mmCIF file with all atom_site columns, C-alpha atoms in Angstrom:
data_model
loop_
_atom_site.group_PDB
_atom_site.id
_atom_site.type_symbol
_atom_site.label_atom_id
_atom_site.label_alt_id
_atom_site.label_comp_id
_atom_site.label_asym_id
_atom_site.label_entity_id
_atom_site.label_seq_id
_atom_site.pdbx_PDB_ins_code
_atom_site.Cartn_x
_atom_site.Cartn_y
_atom_site.Cartn_z
_atom_site.occupancy
_atom_site.B_iso_or_equiv
_atom_site.pdbx_formal_charge
_atom_site.auth_seq_id
_atom_site.auth_comp_id
_atom_site.auth_asym_id
_atom_site.auth_atom_id
_atom_site.pdbx_PDB_model_num
ATOM 1   C CA . MET T 1 1   ? -27.367 63.126 1.591   1.00 0.00 ? 1   MET T CA 1
ATOM 2   C CA . SER T 1 2   ? -29.717 60.205 1.920   1.00 0.00 ? 2   SER T CA 1
ATOM 3   C CA . VAL T 1 3   ? -28.913 56.557 2.568   1.00 0.00 ? 3   VAL T CA 1
ATOM 4   C CA . SER T 1 4   ? -31.606 53.918 2.526   1.00 0.00 ? 4   SER T CA 1
ATOM 5   C CA . PRO T 1 5   ? -31.475 50.110 2.561   1.00 0.00 ? 5   PRO T CA 1
ATOM 6   C CA . ALA T 1 6   ? -32.370 48.686 -0.850  1.00 0.00 ? 6   ALA T CA 1
ATOM 7   C CA . TRP T 1 7   ? -32.366 44.954 -0.069  1.00 0.00 ? 7   TRP T CA 1
ATOM 8   C CA . GLU T 1 8   ? -30.692 42.364 2.077   1.00 0.00 ? 8   GLU T CA 1
ATOM 9   C CA . LEU T 1 9   ? -29.408 38.852 1.450   1.00 0.00 ? 9   LEU T CA 1
ATOM 10  C CA . ARG T 1 10  ? -29.744 36.556 4.466   1.00 0.00 ? 10  ARG T CA 1
ATOM 11  C CA . GLU T 1 11  ? -27.889 33.342 5.213   1.00 0.00 ? 11  GLU T CA 1
ATOM 12  C CA . ASN T 1 12  ? -29.228 31.173 8.058   1.00 0.00 ? 12  ASN T CA 1
ATOM 13  C CA . GLY T 1 13  ? -31.312 34.118 9.263   1.00 0.00 ? 13  GLY T CA 1
ATOM 14  C CA . ASP T 1 14  ? -28.326 36.474 9.509   1.00 0.00 ? 14  ASP T CA 1
ATOM 15  C CA . PRO T 1 15  ? -27.564 39.278 7.038   1.00 0.00 ? 15  PRO T CA 1
ATOM 16  C CA . ALA T 1 16  ? -24.898 38.130 4.576   1.00 0.00 ? 16  ALA T CA 1
ATOM 17  C CA . ALA T 1 17  ? -24.965 41.266 2.407   1.00 0.00 ? 17  ALA T CA 1
ATOM 18  C CA . THR T 1 18  ? -26.957 44.482 2.424   1.00 0.00 ? 18  THR T CA 1
ATOM 19  C CA . TRP T 1 19  ? -27.354 46.891 -0.483  1.00 0.00 ? 19  TRP T CA 1
ATOM 20  C CA . PHE T 1 20  ? -27.914 50.615 0.089   1.00 0.00 ? 20  PHE T CA 1
ATOM 21  C CA . ASP T 1 21  ? -29.133 53.354 -2.216  1.00 0.00 ? 21  ASP T CA 1
ATOM 22  C CA . VAL T 1 22  ? -27.051 56.467 -1.572  1.00 0.00 ? 22  VAL T CA 1
ATOM 23  C CA . ARG T 1 23  ? -27.871 59.898 -2.985  1.00 0.00 ? 23  ARG T CA 1
ATOM 24  C CA . LEU T 1 24  ? -25.701 62.984 -2.605  1.00 0.00 ? 24  LEU T CA 1
ATOM 25  C CA . THR T 1 25  ? -27.072 66.317 -3.756  1.00 0.00 ? 25  THR T CA 1
ATOM 26  C CA . PHE T 1 26  ? -24.844 69.384 -3.797  1.00 0.00 ? 26  PHE T CA 1
ATOM 27  C CA . PRO T 1 27  ? -25.970 73.040 -3.593  1.00 0.00 ? 27  PRO T CA 1
ATOM 28  C CA . ASP T 1 28  ? -24.847 73.733 -7.184  1.00 0.00 ? 28  ASP T CA 1
ATOM 29  C CA . GLY T 1 29  ? -27.231 71.055 -8.511  1.00 0.00 ? 29  GLY T CA 1
ATOM 30  C CA . ALA T 1 30  ? -24.608 68.343 -8.950  1.00 0.00 ? 30  ALA T CA 1
ATOM 31  C CA . GLY T 1 31  ? -25.449 64.914 -7.615  1.00 0.00 ? 31  GLY T CA 1
ATOM 32  C CA . VAL T 1 32  ? -24.241 61.370 -7.167  1.00 0.00 ? 32  VAL T CA 1
ATOM 33  C CA . ASP T 1 33  ? -26.395 58.242 -6.964  1.00 0.00 ? 33  ASP T CA 1
ATOM 34  C CA . LEU T 1 34  ? -24.775 54.972 -6.060  1.00 0.00 ? 34  LEU T CA 1
ATOM 35  C CA . LEU T 1 35  ? -25.546 51.436 -4.983  1.00 0.00 ? 35  LEU T CA 1
ATOM 36  C CA . ALA T 1 36  ? -23.262 50.273 -2.167  1.00 0.00 ? 36  ALA T CA 1
ATOM 37  C CA . VAL T 1 37  ? -23.073 46.706 -0.859  1.00 0.00 ? 37  VAL T CA 1
ATOM 38  C CA . VAL T 1 38  ? -21.865 45.856 2.635   1.00 0.00 ? 38  VAL T CA 1
ATOM 39  C CA . SER T 1 39  ? -20.732 42.257 3.024   1.00 0.00 ? 39  SER T CA 1
ATOM 40  C CA . GLY T 1 40  ? -18.247 40.597 5.340   1.00 0.00 ? 40  GLY T CA 1
ATOM 41  C CA . GLY T 1 41  ? -17.185 43.911 6.834   1.00 0.00 ? 41  GLY T CA 1
ATOM 42  C CA . CYS T 1 42  ? -16.304 45.368 3.421   1.00 0.00 ? 42  CYS T CA 1
ATOM 43  C CA . VAL T 1 43  ? -18.065 48.053 1.407   1.00 0.00 ? 43  VAL T CA 1
ATOM 44  C CA . SER T 1 44  ? -18.046 48.108 -2.367  1.00 0.00 ? 44  SER T CA 1
ATOM 45  C CA . PHE T 1 45  ? -19.800 50.239 -4.951  1.00 0.00 ? 45  PHE T CA 1
ATOM 46  C CA . GLU T 1 46  ? -21.823 48.336 -7.518  1.00 0.00 ? 46  GLU T CA 1
ATOM 47  C CA . ASP T 1 47  ? -23.046 51.323 -9.506  1.00 0.00 ? 47  ASP T CA 1
ATOM 48  C CA . VAL T 1 48  ? -22.117 55.018 -9.483  1.00 0.00 ? 48  VAL T CA 1
ATOM 49  C CA . ARG T 1 49  ? -23.869 57.710 -11.509 1.00 0.00 ? 49  ARG T CA 1
ATOM 50  C CA . ALA T 1 50  ? -22.836 61.341 -11.213 1.00 0.00 ? 50  ALA T CA 1
ATOM 51  C CA . ARG T 1 51  ? -24.117 64.604 -12.717 1.00 0.00 ? 51  ARG T CA 1
ATOM 52  C CA . PRO T 1 52  ? -21.705 66.030 -13.931 1.00 0.00 ? 52  PRO T CA 1
ATOM 53  C CA . PRO T 1 53  ? -19.236 63.135 -14.157 1.00 0.00 ? 53  PRO T CA 1
ATOM 54  C CA . LEU T 1 54  ? -16.790 62.821 -11.253 1.00 0.00 ? 54  LEU T CA 1
ATOM 55  C CA . SER T 1 55  ? -13.113 63.533 -11.703 1.00 0.00 ? 55  SER T CA 1
ATOM 56  C CA . LEU T 1 56  ? -10.672 60.843 -10.573 1.00 0.00 ? 56  LEU T CA 1
ATOM 57  C CA . VAL T 1 57  ? -9.885  62.922 -7.470  1.00 0.00 ? 57  VAL T CA 1
ATOM 58  C CA . ASP T 1 58  ? -13.593 63.205 -6.593  1.00 0.00 ? 58  ASP T CA 1
ATOM 59  C CA . LEU T 1 59  ? -14.089 59.494 -7.222  1.00 0.00 ? 59  LEU T CA 1
ATOM 60  C CA . THR T 1 60  ? -11.323 58.641 -4.749  1.00 0.00 ? 60  THR T CA 1
ATOM 61  C CA . GLU T 1 61  ? -12.945 60.956 -2.172  1.00 0.00 ? 61  GLU T CA 1
ATOM 62  C CA . LEU T 1 62  ? -16.397 59.427 -2.664  1.00 0.00 ? 62  LEU T CA 1
ATOM 63  C CA . ALA T 1 63  ? -15.855 56.911 0.135   1.00 0.00 ? 63  ALA T CA 1
ATOM 64  C CA . ASP T 1 64  ? -15.021 59.726 2.576   1.00 0.00 ? 64  ASP T CA 1
ATOM 65  C CA . TRP T 1 65  ? -18.184 61.594 1.601   1.00 0.00 ? 65  TRP T CA 1
ATOM 66  C CA . ILE T 1 66  ? -20.520 58.690 2.338   1.00 0.00 ? 66  ILE T CA 1
ATOM 67  C CA . GLU T 1 67  ? -18.595 56.877 5.086   1.00 0.00 ? 67  GLU T CA 1
ATOM 68  C CA . GLY T 1 68  ? -20.357 58.267 8.178   1.00 0.00 ? 68  GLY T CA 1
ATOM 69  C CA . PRO T 1 69  ? -23.954 58.171 6.891   1.00 0.00 ? 69  PRO T CA 1
ATOM 70  C CA . LEU T 1 70  ? -23.448 54.703 5.369   1.00 0.00 ? 70  LEU T CA 1
ATOM 71  C CA . PHE T 1 71  ? -22.104 53.252 8.646   1.00 0.00 ? 71  PHE T CA 1
ATOM 72  C CA . ASP T 1 72  ? -25.022 54.870 10.506  1.00 0.00 ? 72  ASP T CA 1
ATOM 73  C CA . SER T 1 73  ? -27.459 53.213 8.095   1.00 0.00 ? 73  SER T CA 1
ATOM 74  C CA . CYS T 1 74  ? -25.662 49.866 8.349   1.00 0.00 ? 74  CYS T CA 1
ATOM 75  C CA . ALA T 1 75  ? -26.047 49.927 12.125  1.00 0.00 ? 75  ALA T CA 1
ATOM 76  C CA . GLY T 1 76  ? -29.725 50.838 11.840  1.00 0.00 ? 76  GLY T CA 1
ATOM 77  C CA . ALA T 1 77  ? -30.497 48.301 9.120   1.00 0.00 ? 77  ALA T CA 1
ATOM 78  C CA . SER T 1 78  ? -28.798 45.336 10.750  1.00 0.00 ? 78  SER T CA 1
ATOM 79  C CA . GLY T 1 79  ? -29.359 46.278 14.380  1.00 0.00 ? 79  GLY T CA 1
ATOM 80  C CA . THR T 1 80  ? -25.643 45.818 15.059  1.00 0.00 ? 80  THR T CA 1
ATOM 81  C CA . GLN T 1 81  ? -23.161 48.117 16.692  1.00 0.00 ? 81  GLN T CA 1
ATOM 82  C CA . ALA T 1 82  ? -21.660 50.713 14.380  1.00 0.00 ? 82  ALA T CA 1
ATOM 83  C CA . GLU T 1 83  ? -17.929 51.217 14.080  1.00 0.00 ? 83  GLU T CA 1
ATOM 84  C CA . PRO T 1 84  ? -16.500 53.603 16.706  1.00 0.00 ? 84  PRO T CA 1
ATOM 85  C CA . GLY T 1 85  ? -17.083 57.231 15.801  1.00 0.00 ? 85  GLY T CA 1
ATOM 86  C CA . ALA T 1 86  ? -19.492 56.343 13.006  1.00 0.00 ? 86  ALA T CA 1
ATOM 87  C CA . ALA T 1 87  ? -22.036 58.950 14.083  1.00 0.00 ? 87  ALA T CA 1
ATOM 88  C CA . ALA T 1 88  ? -20.267 61.769 12.280  1.00 0.00 ? 88  ALA T CA 1
ATOM 89  C CA . ALA T 1 89  ? -22.593 64.589 11.311  1.00 0.00 ? 89  ALA T CA 1
ATOM 90  C CA . GLY T 1 90  ? -23.026 65.763 7.756   1.00 0.00 ? 90  GLY T CA 1
ATOM 91  C CA . GLY T 1 91  ? -20.634 63.253 6.219   1.00 0.00 ? 91  GLY T CA 1
ATOM 92  C CA . ALA T 1 92  ? -17.618 64.676 8.025   1.00 0.00 ? 92  ALA T CA 1
ATOM 93  C CA . ARG T 1 93  ? -14.704 62.333 8.596   1.00 0.00 ? 93  ARG T CA 1
ATOM 94  C CA . ARG T 1 94  ? -14.883 60.222 11.714  1.00 0.00 ? 94  ARG T CA 1
ATOM 95  C CA . ALA T 1 95  ? -12.411 60.808 14.475  1.00 0.00 ? 95  ALA T CA 1
ATOM 96  C CA . ARG T 1 96  ? -10.153 57.834 15.144  1.00 0.00 ? 96  ARG T CA 1
ATOM 97  C CA . PRO T 1 97  ? -10.086 56.471 18.641  1.00 0.00 ? 97  PRO T CA 1
ATOM 98  C CA . ALA T 1 98  ? -6.820  57.071 20.466  1.00 0.00 ? 98  ALA T CA 1
ATOM 99  C CA . TRP T 1 99  ? -4.476  54.165 19.776  1.00 0.00 ? 99  TRP T CA 1
ATOM 100 C CA . PRO T 1 100 ? -1.023  53.817 21.310  1.00 0.00 ? 100 PRO T CA 1
ATOM 101 C CA . ARG T 1 101 ? 1.989   53.729 19.022  1.00 0.00 ? 101 ARG T CA 1
ATOM 102 C CA . GLY T 1 102 ? 5.006   51.466 19.167  1.00 0.00 ? 102 GLY T CA 1
ATOM 103 C CA . SER T 1 103 ? 5.201   48.151 20.961  1.00 0.00 ? 103 SER T CA 1
ATOM 104 C CA . GLU T 1 104 ? 2.122   48.851 23.128  1.00 0.00 ? 104 GLU T CA 1
ATOM 105 C CA . GLY T 1 105 ? 0.005   49.419 20.001  1.00 0.00 ? 105 GLY T CA 1
ATOM 106 C CA . ARG T 1 106 ? 1.362   46.262 18.343  1.00 0.00 ? 106 ARG T CA 1
ATOM 107 C CA . ARG T 1 107 ? 0.595   44.253 21.487  1.00 0.00 ? 107 ARG T CA 1
ATOM 108 C CA . LEU T 1 108 ? -2.999  45.566 21.556  1.00 0.00 ? 108 LEU T CA 1
ATOM 109 C CA . VAL T 1 109 ? -3.418  44.805 17.837  1.00 0.00 ? 109 VAL T CA 1
ATOM 110 C CA . ALA T 1 110 ? -2.335  41.225 18.530  1.00 0.00 ? 110 ALA T CA 1
ATOM 111 C CA . GLN T 1 111 ? -4.826  40.965 21.415  1.00 0.00 ? 111 GLN T CA 1
ATOM 112 C CA . GLU T 1 112 ? -7.703  42.218 19.220  1.00 0.00 ? 112 GLU T CA 1
ATOM 113 C CA . TYR T 1 113 ? -6.661  39.875 16.422  1.00 0.00 ? 113 TYR T CA 1
ATOM 114 C CA . ARG T 1 114 ? -6.489  36.770 18.637  1.00 0.00 ? 114 ARG T CA 1
ATOM 115 C CA . ALA T 1 115 ? -9.746  37.614 20.454  1.00 0.00 ? 115 ALA T CA 1
ATOM 116 C CA . ALA T 1 116 ? -11.578 37.870 17.117  1.00 0.00 ? 116 ALA T CA 1
ATOM 117 C CA . GLN T 1 117 ? -10.074 34.565 15.935  1.00 0.00 ? 117 GLN T CA 1
ATOM 118 C CA . GLN T 1 118 ? -11.225 32.814 19.120  1.00 0.00 ? 118 GLN T CA 1
ATOM 119 C CA . GLN T 1 119 ? -14.752 34.184 18.644  1.00 0.00 ? 119 GLN T CA 1
ATOM 120 C CA . GLY T 1 120 ? -14.814 33.090 15.008  1.00 0.00 ? 120 GLY T CA 1
ATOM 121 C CA . ALA T 1 121 ? -14.988 36.699 13.782  1.00 0.00 ? 121 ALA T CA 1
ATOM 122 C CA . ASP T 1 122 ? -12.943 38.422 11.093  1.00 0.00 ? 122 ASP T CA 1
ATOM 123 C CA . PRO T 1 123 ? -9.693  39.432 12.866  1.00 0.00 ? 123 PRO T CA 1
ATOM 124 C CA . VAL T 1 124 ? -8.836  42.157 10.343  1.00 0.00 ? 124 VAL T CA 1
ATOM 125 C CA . LEU T 1 125 ? -12.271 43.740 10.792  1.00 0.00 ? 125 LEU T CA 1
ATOM 126 C CA . ALA T 1 126 ? -11.793 43.580 14.571  1.00 0.00 ? 126 ALA T CA 1
ATOM 127 C CA . VAL T 1 127 ? -8.489  45.461 14.269  1.00 0.00 ? 127 VAL T CA 1
ATOM 128 C CA . MET T 1 128 ? -10.116 47.985 11.914  1.00 0.00 ? 128 MET T CA 1
ATOM 129 C CA . SER T 1 129 ? -12.913 48.598 14.430  1.00 0.00 ? 129 SER T CA 1
ATOM 130 C CA . ALA T 1 130 ? -10.538 48.892 17.374  1.00 0.00 ? 130 ALA T CA 1
ATOM 131 C CA . THR T 1 131 ? -8.056  51.236 15.707  1.00 0.00 ? 131 THR T CA 1
ATOM 132 C CA . GLY T 1 132 ? -10.348 53.197 13.395  1.00 0.00 ? 132 GLY T CA 1
ATOM 133 C CA . HIS T 1 133 ? -7.884  52.620 10.559  1.00 0.00 ? 133 HIS T CA 1
ATOM 134 C CA . SER T 1 134 ? -8.620  51.472 7.027   1.00 0.00 ? 134 SER T CA 1
ATOM 135 C CA . ARG T 1 135 ? -8.203  47.848 5.981   1.00 0.00 ? 135 ARG T CA 1
ATOM 136 C CA . ARG T 1 136 ? -4.803  48.544 4.426   1.00 0.00 ? 136 ARG T CA 1
ATOM 137 C CA . ALA T 1 137 ? -3.510  50.363 7.531   1.00 0.00 ? 137 ALA T CA 1
ATOM 138 C CA . SER T 1 138 ? -4.890  47.614 9.785   1.00 0.00 ? 138 SER T CA 1
ATOM 139 C CA . LEU T 1 139 ? -3.138  44.940 7.714   1.00 0.00 ? 139 LEU T CA 1
ATOM 140 C CA . ARG T 1 140 ? 0.080   46.926 8.098   1.00 0.00 ? 140 ARG T CA 1
ATOM 141 C CA . LEU T 1 141 ? -0.405  47.029 11.894  1.00 0.00 ? 141 LEU T CA 1
ATOM 142 C CA . ILE T 1 142 ? -1.056  43.268 11.951  1.00 0.00 ? 142 ILE T CA 1
ATOM 143 C CA . ALA T 1 143 ? 2.127   42.669 9.937   1.00 0.00 ? 143 ALA T CA 1
ATOM 144 C CA . GLN T 1 144 ? 4.087   44.828 12.389  1.00 0.00 ? 144 GLN T CA 1
ATOM 145 C CA . ALA T 1 145 ? 2.649   42.810 15.298  1.00 0.00 ? 145 ALA T CA 1
ATOM 146 C CA . ARG T 1 146 ? 3.768   39.614 13.525  1.00 0.00 ? 146 ARG T CA 1
ATOM 147 C CA . ASP T 1 147 ? 7.241   41.029 12.906  1.00 0.00 ? 147 ASP T CA 1
ATOM 148 C CA . ALA T 1 148 ? 7.496   41.998 16.595  1.00 0.00 ? 148 ALA T CA 1
ATOM 149 C CA . GLY T 1 149 ? 6.649   38.422 17.623  1.00 0.00 ? 149 GLY T CA 1
ATOM 150 C CA . TYR T 1 150 ? 3.201   39.169 19.088  1.00 0.00 ? 150 TYR T CA 1
ATOM 151 C CA . LEU T 1 151 ? 1.502   36.952 16.463  1.00 0.00 ? 151 LEU T CA 1
ATOM 152 C CA . ALA T 1 152 ? 2.588   33.682 14.890  1.00 0.00 ? 152 ALA T CA 1
ATOM 153 C CA . PRO T 1 153 ? 4.136   33.906 11.416  1.00 0.00 ? 153 PRO T CA 1
ATOM 154 C CA . ARG T 1 154 ? 1.545   33.797 8.639   1.00 0.00 ? 154 ARG T CA 1
ATOM 155 C CA . HIS T 1 155 ? 3.191   30.919 6.776   1.00 0.00 ? 155 HIS T CA 1
ATOM 156 C CA . ALA T 1 156 ? 5.387   28.208 8.217   1.00 0.00 ? 156 ALA T CA 1
ATOM 157 C CA . LYS T 1 157 ? 8.744   28.150 6.453   1.00 0.00 ? 157 LYS T CA 1
ATOM 158 C CA . GLY T 1 158 ? 10.199  24.770 5.914   1.00 0.00 ? 158 GLY T CA 1
#
């Protein structure tokens, strides 16, 4: 697998979005080339070409295949800290940091969320980085922290 920065869009001297060329080559001669863009803490695929074509199952697993090497390249390209456990070898899945369950976990999620808000950072991305969970799982944890009263309700009801 190879990951290399293709180009970068800067806003006020800081990277706003970075595009990466990613190439996966398999021992049987199959391969995948894709263009991934990292912006605002999110990764999206702009173009995917596979030989032979990917099945729907393989397409859903594509993110897992490139996750570790892409995060390593993001850290190297932007000079920023990579997400915890991002140095996985050979594209293996990253180990999640230990995160307490129950009320202790919800309290820590709320702390991470509020700290990111105070620093002007993306609170969901901060929770994702702290827990090692996906965006969807992190949003679920944030909702549980709200329901438990650790965070203010999202919308005022009136």
